[in-house]
Amino acid sequence: MSNKRDDSFFIGWAAPPSPLRWFMVAVAGFLIVLFAFSAYVIAATQADPGGGSFRFDWGRQNVVGVLSLDPYPVIHVTESERFPAGHALLLSGNGKRGVQERAEPLDGQLVQASGVIINRGDIDMLQVRNGEAGLSAAEGDAATPIESEDLGRWRIAGEICDGKCYTGAMRPGQGLAHRACANFCIIGGVPPIFVSTVPVEGEEFLLLAGPDGGPIPDELMAQAAILLEIEGQVERLGDLLVFQVDPDTISVF
Amino acid sequence: MSVKYIPVQWNFNKYFYDLVLLICVAVYILVFIRIGTPEAGVTRPIDGAIIRMRAFGTCAFLMLTVILCIGPLARLDRRFLPLLYNRRHFGVLTFLVALTHVVYVLNWYYAFSDISPVVGLLTTSETSGQLLGFPFEWFGMLALVILAILAFTSHDFWLAFLSAPVWKRLHLLIYVAYAAAVAHFALGYLQDATNPFFMIVAGGGAVMVSVLHLAAGLKASADGEQAHKGEWIEVGDPTVIPDGRAIIVRIKGNERAAIFRNGDALSAVSNACAHQNGPLGEGRIIDGCITCPWHGFQYRPEDGCAPAPFTEKIPTYDLRLEGDTLLIAAKAHPPGTKVDPLTVPERDA
Ligand code: FES
């Protein structure tokens, strides 16, 4: 009558026969091990997101400096406890917002600014506080205009990033997975930067500008977060390199 | 077919199955966040939200891979059938895990801005026509939408409402979801990841799914090699059918019949259960009735009718002998048609 083969018969509503039960327990055990192992391997091999971060440990920073509006708001420090005179601080607002509107009437003037620093290597960004306390005109004149030097035309390989996340507002704050976020930041007015694969004049990043020296054109947005090569004019503005790119010269790797 | 919804009761097997699924997901997330991530060499810690979106995203992908392996595995080795039986809960859970991934993405990459996440999702991922940088988010969304539809229609009510064949075809979309998920990973995370491990896991999974399907397909067509003789299909030696069990024969295309032996009586019925297309030929005869392996619906072998008070009916087939060889009619009788059982030829097995 019933032979061995019957042992593996399974009916949904009945308790499974015992050899099948052990098989199921073995499968369950295998699955749990498989899930644990995959999780470990994938998690333990995640790439290093770099050392950028918010420097809440530095406390609130108050600086005085000369503001330049184009292509994106930057303060060239004249007075600060932490930064040497001449150091450039990229500016951003809270979240994925820039400070263009607040900076516009202050272009070229001496300003005081206050907020928290985001730092990665040589890059410093000041996330300014809301209101007058965050950014306003300071007593005195912008005595010396910011020095600028034309460094000629360059073709550079690298990645278009938003200056805030890359600098450490997010870790990692670059790469394809982060691309939509980079677009949000750049559209919102956060200064975009070009992270070069090899240092340019000793700098690993350059502030991006459009061909006319203003903000970058929208078409570059689709090219954020991927490795590409692009050509443009490089200019040194204080201790900051500005890269006026020409969107027609892009080639993607 | 009437729209009638017959609920399947909860039972021990289901609890066990769901418990194992939940443990798998919990173990994955915990190991990823608590044990694996601290082992990654980092200058400063990765953002918690990003760790979580990675954990849930990769977990959903692994779940989808396992789900797609179950079907062919069950065809290759019948002991895997119990996994097939409750696969829908697996699907729904996968959808929830994928959804969690999306929630973390939206609350991080798409947040802290004046632009709404939905608008952002549709406008910020512009493509410039090249593969690199193609908005991989779209593939992820496609996979999620499909998983949502499948999860929503997974309930037995929809199966009865849409009819089994339509429901089954709809749920083949799971393959589209998997392809989309593979593309989502390949164009997104993989191009970013500087290590090969994830590539190995993801690629290995996709390869395994394909190989298993091929193997199961080959086996099915080898099993289905029947000699056609006019209106009759040659089956072979009837004495090999064990008492109380069946063999499955392919009639044409997807149509299969199950030939059951009850004592020395042979009867042929459609292989598809009237409930949810369960494989009747993998069931057996209990109390004189063919019993479906999936949820235990029963049918009389001689006329394909469920015993009173039930009303399900399945098609039956004529059988005849030519010498020692069993033949089955290529054309089925309407559901519930009585066919006199054939007597197994006297021979010592
Ligand atoms: S498919 Fe549910 S009992 Fe047959």
mmCIF file of C-alpha atoms in Angstrom, chain B residues 129-332:
data_model
loop_
_atom_site.group_PDB
_atom_site.id
_atom_site.type_symbol
_atom_site.label_atom_id
_atom_site.label_comp_id
_atom_site.label_asym_id
_atom_site.label_seq_id
_atom_site.Cartn_x
_atom_site.Cartn_y
_atom_site.Cartn_z
ATOM 1 C CA GLY B 129 20.170 59.792 -22.907
ATOM 2 C CA GLN B 130 23.201 57.900 -21.768
ATOM 3 C CA LEU B 131 23.082 54.719 -19.727
ATOM 4 C CA LEU B 132 25.349 56.017 -17.002
ATOM 5 C CA GLY B 133 23.278 58.365 -14.957
ATOM 6 C CA PHE B 134 19.982 57.054 -16.336
ATOM 7 C CA PRO B 135 17.436 57.697 -13.612
ATOM 8 C CA PHE B 136 17.628 54.336 -11.916
ATOM 9 C CA GLU B 137 14.933 55.558 -9.524
ATOM 10 C CA TRP B 138 12.350 54.931 -12.241
ATOM 11 C CA PHE B 139 13.159 51.230 -12.304
ATOM 12 C CA GLY B 140 12.855 51.120 -8.546
ATOM 13 C CA MET B 141 9.466 52.810 -8.742
ATOM 14 C CA LEU B 142 8.273 50.380 -11.409
ATOM 15 C CA ALA B 143 9.295 47.428 -9.252
ATOM 16 C CA LEU B 144 7.558 48.941 -6.235
ATOM 17 C CA VAL B 145 4.344 49.672 -8.121
ATOM 18 C CA ILE B 146 4.202 46.089 -9.379
ATOM 19 C CA LEU B 147 4.885 44.706 -5.925
ATOM 20 C CA ALA B 148 2.111 46.954 -4.600
ATOM 21 C CA ILE B 149 -0.378 45.675 -7.175
ATOM 22 C CA LEU B 150 0.574 42.080 -6.483
ATOM 23 C CA ALA B 151 0.426 42.589 -2.734
ATOM 24 C CA PHE B 152 -2.956 44.266 -3.017
ATOM 25 C CA THR B 153 -4.442 41.548 -5.218
ATOM 26 C CA SER B 154 -2.762 38.749 -3.320
ATOM 27 C CA HIS B 155 -5.822 37.986 -1.260
ATOM 28 C CA ASP B 156 -7.914 34.965 -2.198
ATOM 29 C CA PHE B 157 -10.823 37.251 -2.859
ATOM 30 C CA TRP B 158 -9.047 38.712 -5.884
ATOM 31 C CA LEU B 159 -8.106 35.297 -7.077
ATOM 32 C CA ALA B 160 -11.740 34.269 -7.113
ATOM 33 C CA PHE B 161 -12.823 37.618 -8.533
ATOM 34 C CA LEU B 162 -10.320 37.737 -11.386
ATOM 35 C CA SER B 163 -10.462 33.967 -12.014
ATOM 36 C CA ALA B 164 -7.387 31.860 -11.547
ATOM 37 C CA PRO B 165 -5.886 32.124 -15.058
ATOM 38 C CA VAL B 166 -6.129 35.939 -15.137
ATOM 39 C CA TRP B 167 -4.769 36.187 -11.615
ATOM 40 C CA LYS B 168 -1.897 33.919 -12.487
ATOM 41 C CA ARG B 169 -1.025 35.924 -15.547
ATOM 42 C CA LEU B 170 -1.189 39.151 -13.551
ATOM 43 C CA HIS B 171 1.145 37.698 -10.994
ATOM 44 C CA LEU B 172 3.679 36.785 -13.653
ATOM 45 C CA LEU B 173 4.429 40.508 -13.469
ATOM 46 C CA ILE B 174 6.685 39.527 -10.593
ATOM 47 C CA TYR B 175 9.281 38.771 -13.262
ATOM 48 C CA VAL B 176 9.003 42.305 -14.610
ATOM 49 C CA ALA B 177 9.411 43.557 -11.056
ATOM 50 C CA TYR B 178 12.550 41.480 -10.662
ATOM 51 C CA ALA B 179 14.015 42.704 -13.935
ATOM 52 C CA ALA B 180 13.249 46.280 -12.858
ATOM 53 C CA ALA B 181 14.846 45.671 -9.477
ATOM 54 C CA VAL B 182 17.966 44.295 -11.140
ATOM 55 C CA ALA B 183 18.139 47.372 -13.384
ATOM 56 C CA HIS B 184 17.547 49.633 -10.391
ATOM 57 C CA PHE B 185 20.539 48.109 -8.634
ATOM 58 C CA ALA B 186 22.744 47.821 -11.683
ATOM 59 C CA LEU B 187 22.289 51.463 -12.667
ATOM 60 C CA GLY B 188 22.252 52.844 -9.161
ATOM 61 C CA TYR B 189 24.029 51.257 -6.301
ATOM 62 C CA LEU B 190 26.331 48.997 -8.304
ATOM 63 C CA GLN B 191 27.930 51.804 -10.239
ATOM 64 C CA ASP B 192 28.626 53.531 -6.982
ATOM 65 C CA ALA B 193 29.788 50.639 -4.926
ATOM 66 C CA THR B 194 33.513 50.370 -4.985
ATOM 67 C CA ASN B 195 33.501 46.786 -3.721
ATOM 68 C CA PRO B 196 32.620 43.661 -5.675
ATOM 69 C CA PHE B 197 30.623 41.869 -2.994
ATOM 70 C CA PHE B 198 27.294 43.371 -3.659
ATOM 71 C CA MET B 199 27.802 42.759 -7.344
ATOM 72 C CA ILE B 200 28.488 39.094 -6.574
ATOM 73 C CA VAL B 201 25.401 38.747 -4.411
ATOM 74 C CA ALA B 202 23.134 40.564 -6.855
ATOM 75 C CA GLY B 203 24.597 39.014 -9.990
ATOM 76 C CA GLY B 204 24.731 35.569 -8.411
ATOM 77 C CA GLY B 205 21.079 35.865 -7.404
ATOM 78 C CA ALA B 206 19.974 36.868 -10.877
ATOM 79 C CA VAL B 207 22.007 34.057 -12.444
ATOM 80 C CA MET B 208 20.587 31.531 -10.007
ATOM 81 C CA VAL B 209 17.015 32.586 -10.774
ATOM 82 C CA SER B 210 17.648 32.150 -14.501
ATOM 83 C CA VAL B 211 19.451 28.822 -14.193
ATOM 84 C CA LEU B 212 16.779 27.337 -11.950
ATOM 85 C CA HIS B 213 14.045 28.399 -14.341
ATOM 86 C CA LEU B 214 15.900 26.883 -17.266
ATOM 87 C CA ALA B 215 16.490 23.633 -15.414
ATOM 88 C CA ALA B 216 12.856 23.375 -14.369
ATOM 89 C CA GLY B 217 11.752 24.200 -17.908
ATOM 90 C CA LEU B 218 13.963 21.463 -19.348
ATOM 91 C CA LYS B 219 12.691 18.964 -16.830
ATOM 92 C CA ALA B 220 9.084 19.861 -17.628
ATOM 93 C CA SER B 221 9.560 19.431 -21.349
ATOM 94 C CA ALA B 222 11.401 16.144 -20.774
ATOM 95 C CA ASP B 223 8.511 14.942 -18.618
ATOM 96 C CA GLY B 224 6.077 16.173 -21.198
ATOM 97 C CA GLU B 225 7.544 14.190 -24.108
ATOM 98 C CA GLN B 226 4.443 12.219 -24.914
ATOM 99 C CA ALA B 227 3.825 10.397 -28.146
ATOM 100 C CA HIS B 228 0.673 11.738 -29.726
ATOM 101 C CA LYS B 229 -1.525 9.215 -31.525
ATOM 102 C CA GLY B 230 -4.425 10.946 -33.175
ATOM 103 C CA GLU B 231 -6.970 11.878 -30.566
ATOM 104 C CA TRP B 232 -5.240 9.761 -27.979
ATOM 105 C CA ILE B 233 -2.021 10.439 -26.170
ATOM 106 C CA GLU B 234 0.244 7.601 -25.176
ATOM 107 C CA VAL B 235 0.998 7.539 -21.471
ATOM 108 C CA GLY B 236 2.912 4.297 -20.941
ATOM 109 C CA ASP B 237 2.755 1.487 -18.438
ATOM 110 C CA PRO B 238 -0.187 2.049 -16.058
ATOM 111 C CA THR B 239 1.181 -0.264 -13.389
ATOM 112 C CA VAL B 240 3.872 2.236 -12.445
ATOM 113 C CA ILE B 241 1.271 4.518 -10.874
ATOM 114 C CA PRO B 242 1.367 3.877 -7.127
ATOM 115 C CA ASP B 243 -1.898 3.220 -5.398
ATOM 116 C CA GLY B 244 -3.524 6.414 -4.168
ATOM 117 C CA ARG B 245 -1.225 8.588 -6.258
ATOM 118 C CA ALA B 246 -1.148 10.023 -9.750
ATOM 119 C CA ILE B 247 1.097 10.742 -12.648
ATOM 120 C CA ILE B 248 0.848 14.016 -14.542
ATOM 121 C CA VAL B 249 0.628 14.046 -18.333
ATOM 122 C CA ARG B 250 0.827 17.038 -20.567
ATOM 123 C CA ILE B 251 -2.073 17.168 -22.979
ATOM 124 C CA LYS B 252 -1.215 20.252 -24.948
ATOM 125 C CA GLY B 253 0.265 23.622 -24.138
ATOM 126 C CA ASN B 254 -0.364 24.284 -20.483
ATOM 127 C CA GLU B 255 -3.123 21.744 -20.163
ATOM 128 C CA ARG B 256 -2.201 18.824 -17.932
ATOM 129 C CA ALA B 257 -4.142 15.817 -16.727
ATOM 130 C CA ALA B 258 -3.602 13.758 -13.594
ATOM 131 C CA ILE B 259 -4.153 10.018 -13.858
ATOM 132 C CA PHE B 260 -4.989 8.597 -10.443
ATOM 133 C CA ARG B 261 -4.955 5.043 -9.245
ATOM 134 C CA ASN B 262 -7.382 4.030 -6.522
ATOM 135 C CA GLY B 263 -6.903 0.356 -5.793
ATOM 136 C CA ASP B 264 -7.025 -1.154 -9.262
ATOM 137 C CA ALA B 265 -9.195 1.597 -10.747
ATOM 138 C CA LEU B 266 -7.664 4.302 -12.961
ATOM 139 C CA SER B 267 -9.294 7.711 -13.515
ATOM 140 C CA ALA B 268 -8.068 10.840 -15.253
ATOM 141 C CA VAL B 269 -8.971 14.396 -14.277
ATOM 142 C CA SER B 270 -7.655 17.853 -15.042
ATOM 143 C CA ASN B 271 -4.481 18.606 -13.104
ATOM 144 C CA ALA B 272 -5.739 22.060 -12.120
ATOM 145 C CA CYS B 273 -7.683 22.381 -8.896
ATOM 146 C CA ALA B 274 -10.883 24.424 -9.130
ATOM 147 C CA HIS B 275 -9.857 26.387 -6.088
ATOM 148 C CA GLN B 276 -6.589 28.041 -7.083
ATOM 149 C CA ASN B 277 -5.187 25.890 -9.835
ATOM 150 C CA GLY B 278 -3.280 23.755 -7.360
ATOM 151 C CA PRO B 279 -1.525 20.732 -8.934
ATOM 152 C CA LEU B 280 -3.945 17.904 -8.201
ATOM 153 C CA GLY B 281 -1.581 15.322 -9.638
ATOM 154 C CA GLU B 282 0.767 16.068 -6.777
ATOM 155 C CA GLY B 283 -1.973 15.279 -4.314
ATOM 156 C CA ARG B 284 -3.248 11.890 -3.384
ATOM 157 C CA ILE B 285 -6.385 9.947 -2.694
ATOM 158 C CA ILE B 286 -7.674 10.307 0.821
ATOM 159 C CA ASP B 287 -10.968 8.683 1.866
ATOM 160 C CA GLY B 288 -11.615 7.766 -1.749
ATOM 161 C CA CYS B 289 -11.271 11.350 -2.963
ATOM 162 C CA ILE B 290 -8.509 13.105 -4.883
ATOM 163 C CA THR B 291 -7.094 15.641 -2.429
ATOM 164 C CA CYS B 292 -5.412 18.848 -3.559
ATOM 165 C CA PRO B 293 -1.970 19.369 -2.023
ATOM 166 C CA TRP B 294 -2.452 23.079 -1.638
ATOM 167 C CA HIS B 295 -5.517 23.589 0.468
ATOM 168 C CA GLY B 296 -7.029 20.157 0.558
ATOM 169 C CA PHE B 297 -10.060 20.508 -1.727
ATOM 170 C CA GLN B 298 -11.396 17.082 -2.645
ATOM 171 C CA TYR B 299 -12.879 15.513 -5.794
ATOM 172 C CA ARG B 300 -14.264 12.089 -6.641
ATOM 173 C CA PRO B 301 -11.943 10.401 -9.150
ATOM 174 C CA GLU B 302 -14.739 9.028 -11.320
ATOM 175 C CA ASP B 303 -16.603 12.289 -12.056
ATOM 176 C CA GLY B 304 -14.388 15.146 -10.835
ATOM 177 C CA CYS B 305 -17.089 16.425 -8.465
ATOM 178 C CA ALA B 306 -16.356 17.589 -4.944
ATOM 179 C CA PRO B 307 -18.320 15.495 -2.427
ATOM 180 C CA ALA B 308 -21.496 17.140 -1.082
ATOM 181 C CA PRO B 309 -22.034 19.739 0.252
ATOM 182 C CA PHE B 310 -19.289 21.211 -1.945
ATOM 183 C CA THR B 311 -19.968 22.071 -5.563
ATOM 184 C CA GLU B 312 -16.568 22.371 -7.264
ATOM 185 C CA LYS B 313 -16.141 20.366 -10.440
ATOM 186 C CA ILE B 314 -13.155 19.639 -12.613
ATOM 187 C CA PRO B 315 -12.913 18.180 -16.145
ATOM 188 C CA THR B 316 -12.407 14.437 -16.639
ATOM 189 C CA TYR B 317 -10.736 12.447 -19.423
ATOM 190 C CA ASP B 318 -11.344 9.092 -21.103
ATOM 191 C CA LEU B 319 -8.702 6.417 -20.666
ATOM 192 C CA ARG B 320 -8.137 3.229 -22.648
ATOM 193 C CA LEU B 321 -5.630 0.429 -22.927
ATOM 194 C CA GLU B 322 -3.810 -0.686 -26.025
ATOM 195 C CA GLY B 323 -2.105 -3.888 -25.038
ATOM 196 C CA ASP B 324 -0.250 -2.924 -21.876
ATOM 197 C CA THR B 325 -0.013 0.702 -22.822
ATOM 198 C CA LEU B 326 -2.282 3.311 -21.280
ATOM 199 C CA LEU B 327 -3.731 6.057 -23.509
ATOM 200 C CA ILE B 328 -5.559 9.233 -22.519
ATOM 201 C CA ALA B 329 -8.022 11.176 -24.648
ATOM 202 C CA ALA B 330 -6.639 14.473 -25.928
ATOM 203 C CA LYS B 331 -9.991 16.145 -25.342
ATOM 204 C CA ALA B 332 -11.408 16.651 -21.872
#
